């Protein structure tokens, strides 16, 4: 036999960075007697380390280890290596005939038979591990020798093969006969937890998110993980771990060297070129691979390449007939193609862009068009698939494509207004009204030049009308309708069939489901923005039509938008239970989309605020506060209106939790920060009521008046203004005037449920203070009847003290479950509305922080000292304090002093 170096037959030592994986080798150890054990995976998958761990920590079975190389394809060397490993395992007795075989020169058949017989005669079981079996495939004789060992393996020998590809030993037959226990690449992949452990063993600590990113980038491939961690330890400190992991790919130097030296070296040139052509696509359906490569038999070609290379497999998660190339190998090949053949690289991306566009994957199509560096192709695709992308929730893809094109104008659009219209929609969705307005003006200019005849392009007319409607709802100036159908369509007229009263030109719903859904959503949004309090019926019709289109077309973004507007419709109607149902559905639809809404996503942030508003009015201020705080912390650059809404609801919630002054200050600061930014009328009215009521509860008539004036400027006082007047009259003890102001809201008008309930509660308190128990009972019953189906609880907890006492009496007599919840909430109320200070008292209060004494104040105000002292005593009583310092502190808490 040929002399074999001892290093070739020694079980490898475990590296210091080895991550124990006992569950894997225990699976191998559990193989039935007589089964062949095969560990087959690409280079760098961790086969050798796993088998060495098994040998060192397994059940104690003696291990004979052979590290094969290409020379072992020679039968003499192969059998010599097997014999040397067995003799070195410590399992061979001194009198075994195997010792005599060591002196033979060649491995003739008789010698091999004697070797196999000697193995069969061993008194104890032995584990024979052949590592790197794939090297034997270089010569037929090597494969034959291996096949003979597999075929005639002795009963007491557990034969283990480790290879990069299937050895020619009849594995399919063994699998059929249950004679095979195998572990392949998918079983060897590291988990995210293993990834973190490997990094830690190499001296790099990763948090859960970083470990997940590295795991995703490497797909759990052991060599990729090890190389990434080493590169991170070497180069990642300057830019930070997350930045390094974000850019890590197969083009990183150490990974590229490994892939080139261990995997791609020796690959035939035509196969290397084929893989390069395919590398531009992460997903690789077979028909797309045919288009990219020009090979009709691409599936067979890939199977042949995968057999020797690994790293290519049938997709586990994609559609049947789809291949997956390992992420690091693919990114390495793509980077190499871009460097060595840039024109080919761009050409392949253009092919992929057209293919994906034709097969209903607009996001993939746009991404490839951008990388093809073909503005005309990108513009054409964006005009064709931009609306479906937005309705699928793919705003980032649209914005990325638009940035790649620069500012769309008549030159880049070829006279087609679709691109600026889509750009305007994207800006509106991202909460960028100024940019949206510029794109709308550009689209109008292009349409005016084209002078398209009415009905010639119904989809374009619908897209234009929808964009104009969204713009008006966002506070942008509308288009001017000159009566020329080539001019922009009057946006209000696009709500044809829902007679808005100003319809100039009707826009038909187009046949394209995406554009039709967009038009219905735009109509509903515009109708809702102009809806009177309590009446959202017309808007609901359009929004439900949009939902129907969303379900038919699978448009997650459209569904999220429609549900978000339905939540706003419920606010218009004063129905917190309806708000919660629609808002939850909107957020759920957003989560089901391709990219969950984050950052400046308008529907998501506003919807969270509306959901928190519903929590608050349903008697859960703690949940409302938590929801707003989480949204403010998690979202990035929020639109001004969304930030205001979240802070306003949060302020009201913390007020209900006992920090009323802090809450009013938060709401006021957010309202002032809003400035002139656009805000939907229903949102403005709902939030103004919260702040106004809380200001009155603090006894701050000035702050309440400021809110009322702000609402009048923003959305007209309307019915909310009438309720504010009723509350203000009640706060100053003028209960009959309060009842008179509230009466129109509770009777004879279609007011939102919130307003009707609040007005009925004002009437109840006024009646009780006038000793009219019958009228009070009737008004309270009306309030409960209106609130019950909408789960509207908060108004009762803030009602007058006599009304709350009456509620407790009703509960003692027995009532509906909702009435019991109301009574329980009222019983828990420990704070009461503070009596407001008069204007003269506020003036004196303003002097208390100064060093002026009472005579100096009297001189300053030109009144008597007794008058000042009387007013100071009244201030102390109303604020519930007994000292000047306490009065100043309490007044600052209530916002009476800034």
Short mmCIF file of N, CA, C and O in Angstrom, two decimals, residues 768-819:
data_model
loop_
_atom_site.label_atom_id
_atom_site.label_comp_id
_atom_site.label_asym_id
_atom_site.label_seq_id
_atom_site.Cartn_x
_atom_site.Cartn_y
_atom_site.Cartn_z
N UNK A 768 -80.92 69.27 35.75
CA UNK A 768 -80.74 68.90 37.15
C UNK A 768 -80.52 70.14 38.02
O UNK A 768 -81.01 70.22 39.15
N UNK A 769 -79.76 71.09 37.50
CA UNK A 769 -79.53 72.31 38.27
C UNK A 769 -80.78 73.17 38.34
O UNK A 769 -80.90 74.03 39.22
N UNK A 770 -81.73 72.96 37.40
CA UNK A 770 -83.01 73.65 37.46
C UNK A 770 -84.08 72.83 38.13
O UNK A 770 -85.27 73.15 38.02
N UNK A 771 -83.66 71.71 38.78
CA UNK A 771 -84.57 70.83 39.51
C UNK A 771 -85.66 70.23 38.63
O UNK A 771 -86.77 69.98 39.08
N UNK A 772 -85.34 69.98 37.37
CA UNK A 772 -86.29 69.35 36.45
C UNK A 772 -85.82 67.91 36.20
O UNK A 772 -85.13 67.61 35.22
N UNK A 773 -86.17 67.00 37.11
CA UNK A 773 -85.69 65.63 37.05
C UNK A 773 -86.21 64.89 35.83
O UNK A 773 -85.51 64.03 35.25
N UNK A 774 -87.44 65.20 35.42
CA UNK A 774 -88.01 64.49 34.26
C UNK A 774 -87.24 64.83 33.00
O UNK A 774 -86.84 63.95 32.23
N UNK A 775 -87.01 66.12 32.78
CA UNK A 775 -86.26 66.51 31.58
C UNK A 775 -84.83 65.99 31.64
O UNK A 775 -84.27 65.57 30.62
N UNK A 776 -84.25 65.96 32.82
CA UNK A 776 -82.90 65.44 32.96
C UNK A 776 -82.85 63.96 32.62
O UNK A 776 -81.95 63.49 31.91
N UNK A 777 -83.83 63.19 33.09
CA UNK A 777 -83.86 61.76 32.80
C UNK A 777 -84.03 61.49 31.32
O UNK A 777 -83.38 60.57 30.76
N UNK A 778 -84.89 62.29 30.68
CA UNK A 778 -85.10 62.11 29.24
C UNK A 778 -83.83 62.41 28.45
O UNK A 778 -83.44 61.67 27.54
N UNK A 779 -83.15 63.51 28.81
CA UNK A 779 -81.93 63.89 28.10
C UNK A 779 -80.82 62.85 28.34
O UNK A 779 -80.08 62.49 27.41
N UNK A 780 -80.72 62.35 29.57
CA UNK A 780 -79.69 61.36 29.85
C UNK A 780 -79.97 60.06 29.10
O UNK A 780 -79.03 59.43 28.57
N UNK A 781 -81.21 59.66 29.03
CA UNK A 781 -81.55 58.45 28.28
C UNK A 781 -81.20 58.61 26.81
O UNK A 781 -80.70 57.67 26.16
N UNK A 782 -81.45 59.82 26.25
CA UNK A 782 -81.09 60.07 24.85
C UNK A 782 -79.58 59.98 24.65
O UNK A 782 -79.10 59.43 23.64
N UNK A 783 -78.82 60.50 25.61
CA UNK A 783 -77.36 60.44 25.50
C UNK A 783 -76.88 58.99 25.52
O UNK A 783 -76.02 58.58 24.72
N UNK A 784 -77.42 58.19 26.43
CA UNK A 784 -77.02 56.79 26.51
C UNK A 784 -77.43 56.02 25.26
O UNK A 784 -76.67 55.18 24.76
N UNK A 785 -78.61 56.31 24.73
CA UNK A 785 -79.07 55.61 23.52
C UNK A 785 -78.17 55.92 22.34
O UNK A 785 -77.90 55.05 21.50
N UNK A 786 -77.72 57.17 22.24
CA UNK A 786 -76.84 57.54 21.13
C UNK A 786 -75.44 56.99 21.31
O UNK A 786 -74.76 56.65 20.33
N UNK A 787 -74.99 56.89 22.56
CA UNK A 787 -73.61 56.48 22.82
C UNK A 787 -73.44 54.97 22.79
O UNK A 787 -72.38 54.46 22.42
N UNK A 788 -74.46 54.25 23.19
CA UNK A 788 -74.33 52.80 23.39
C UNK A 788 -73.84 52.06 22.15
O UNK A 788 -72.86 51.29 22.24
N UNK A 789 -74.44 52.21 20.97
CA UNK A 789 -73.97 51.44 19.80
C UNK A 789 -72.60 51.87 19.30
O UNK A 789 -71.98 51.16 18.51
N UNK A 790 -72.13 53.01 19.76
CA UNK A 790 -70.84 53.52 19.28
C UNK A 790 -69.76 53.39 20.34
O UNK A 790 -68.64 53.84 20.13
N UNK A 791 -70.12 52.82 21.49
CA UNK A 791 -69.17 52.61 22.58
C UNK A 791 -68.51 53.93 22.98
O UNK A 791 -67.30 54.00 23.23
N UNK A 792 -69.31 54.96 23.09
CA UNK A 792 -68.83 56.33 23.35
C UNK A 792 -68.93 56.60 24.85
O UNK A 792 -70.01 56.92 25.37
N UNK A 793 -67.84 56.49 25.57
CA UNK A 793 -67.86 56.51 27.03
C UNK A 793 -67.30 57.79 27.64
O UNK A 793 -67.79 58.27 28.66
N UNK A 794 -66.27 58.38 27.04
CA UNK A 794 -65.58 59.51 27.66
C UNK A 794 -66.49 60.68 28.02
O UNK A 794 -66.32 61.29 29.10
N UNK A 795 -67.44 61.09 27.16
CA UNK A 795 -68.26 62.26 27.52
C UNK A 795 -68.93 62.12 28.88
O UNK A 795 -69.10 63.12 29.60
N UNK A 796 -69.30 60.92 29.28
CA UNK A 796 -69.98 60.73 30.55
C UNK A 796 -69.03 60.97 31.73
O UNK A 796 -69.44 61.48 32.77
N UNK A 797 -67.75 60.59 31.55
CA UNK A 797 -66.80 60.79 32.64
C UNK A 797 -66.46 62.26 32.83
O UNK A 797 -65.99 62.65 33.90
N UNK A 798 -66.70 63.08 31.80
CA UNK A 798 -66.40 64.51 31.89
C UNK A 798 -67.66 65.34 32.10
O UNK A 798 -67.59 66.57 32.10
N UNK A 799 -68.79 64.67 32.25
CA UNK A 799 -70.05 65.38 32.43
C UNK A 799 -70.08 66.08 33.79
O UNK A 799 -69.21 65.86 34.65
N UNK A 800 -71.12 66.92 34.00
CA UNK A 800 -71.25 67.63 35.27
C UNK A 800 -71.43 66.67 36.43
O UNK A 800 -71.85 65.53 36.27
N UNK A 801 -71.11 67.12 37.63
CA UNK A 801 -71.17 66.23 38.80
C UNK A 801 -72.57 65.68 39.08
O UNK A 801 -72.71 64.54 39.51
N UNK A 802 -73.62 66.47 38.83
CA UNK A 802 -74.96 65.97 39.10
C UNK A 802 -75.37 64.93 38.07
O UNK A 802 -76.08 63.97 38.39
N UNK A 803 -74.89 65.09 36.85
CA UNK A 803 -75.17 64.08 35.82
C UNK A 803 -74.48 62.77 36.18
O UNK A 803 -75.08 61.69 36.05
N UNK A 804 -73.26 62.83 36.65
CA UNK A 804 -72.56 61.60 37.03
C UNK A 804 -73.25 60.93 38.21
O UNK A 804 -73.34 59.69 38.28
N UNK A 805 -73.77 61.73 39.14
CA UNK A 805 -74.50 61.14 40.28
C UNK A 805 -75.76 60.44 39.81
O UNK A 805 -76.10 59.35 40.29
N UNK A 806 -76.44 61.05 38.84
CA UNK A 806 -77.66 60.42 38.29
C UNK A 806 -77.32 59.11 37.58
O UNK A 806 -78.08 58.13 37.67
N UNK A 807 -76.21 59.08 36.90
CA UNK A 807 -75.77 57.83 36.25
C UNK A 807 -75.54 56.73 37.27
O UNK A 807 -75.89 55.56 37.02
N UNK A 808 -74.97 57.07 38.42
CA UNK A 808 -74.74 56.07 39.45
C UNK A 808 -76.05 55.57 40.03
O UNK A 808 -76.20 54.38 40.34
N UNK A 809 -77.02 56.45 40.15
CA UNK A 809 -78.34 56.03 40.62
C UNK A 809 -79.00 55.08 39.63
O UNK A 809 -79.60 54.07 40.02
N UNK A 810 -78.89 55.39 38.35
CA UNK A 810 -79.47 54.52 37.32
C UNK A 810 -78.81 53.15 37.36
O UNK A 810 -79.47 52.11 37.22
N UNK A 811 -77.49 53.12 37.55
CA UNK A 811 -76.79 51.84 37.57
C UNK A 811 -77.23 51.00 38.76
O UNK A 811 -77.35 49.77 38.67
N UNK A 812 -77.47 51.66 39.90
CA UNK A 812 -77.92 50.92 41.08
C UNK A 812 -79.28 50.27 40.84
O UNK A 812 -79.58 49.21 41.41
N UNK A 813 -80.05 50.88 39.97
CA UNK A 813 -81.37 50.32 39.66
C UNK A 813 -81.29 49.24 38.59
O UNK A 813 -82.30 48.61 38.26
N UNK A 814 -80.10 49.01 38.03
CA UNK A 814 -79.93 47.98 36.99
C UNK A 814 -80.06 48.58 35.62
O UNK A 814 -80.91 49.45 35.38
N UNK A 815 -79.22 48.13 34.69
CA UNK A 815 -79.26 48.66 33.33
C UNK A 815 -78.45 47.80 32.38
O UNK A 815 -78.00 46.70 32.73
N UNK A 816 -78.23 48.32 31.17
CA UNK A 816 -77.49 47.58 30.15
C UNK A 816 -76.01 47.52 30.54
O UNK A 816 -75.53 48.34 31.33
N UNK A 817 -75.27 46.54 29.97
CA UNK A 817 -73.83 46.45 30.29
C UNK A 817 -73.07 47.73 30.00
O UNK A 817 -72.18 48.12 30.76
N UNK A 818 -73.41 48.41 28.89
CA UNK A 818 -72.71 49.66 28.59
C UNK A 818 -72.98 50.69 29.68
O UNK A 818 -72.07 51.40 30.11
N UNK A 819 -74.23 50.75 30.15
CA UNK A 819 -74.57 51.71 31.20
C UNK A 819 -73.77 51.42 32.46
O UNK A 819 -73.34 52.34 33.17
#
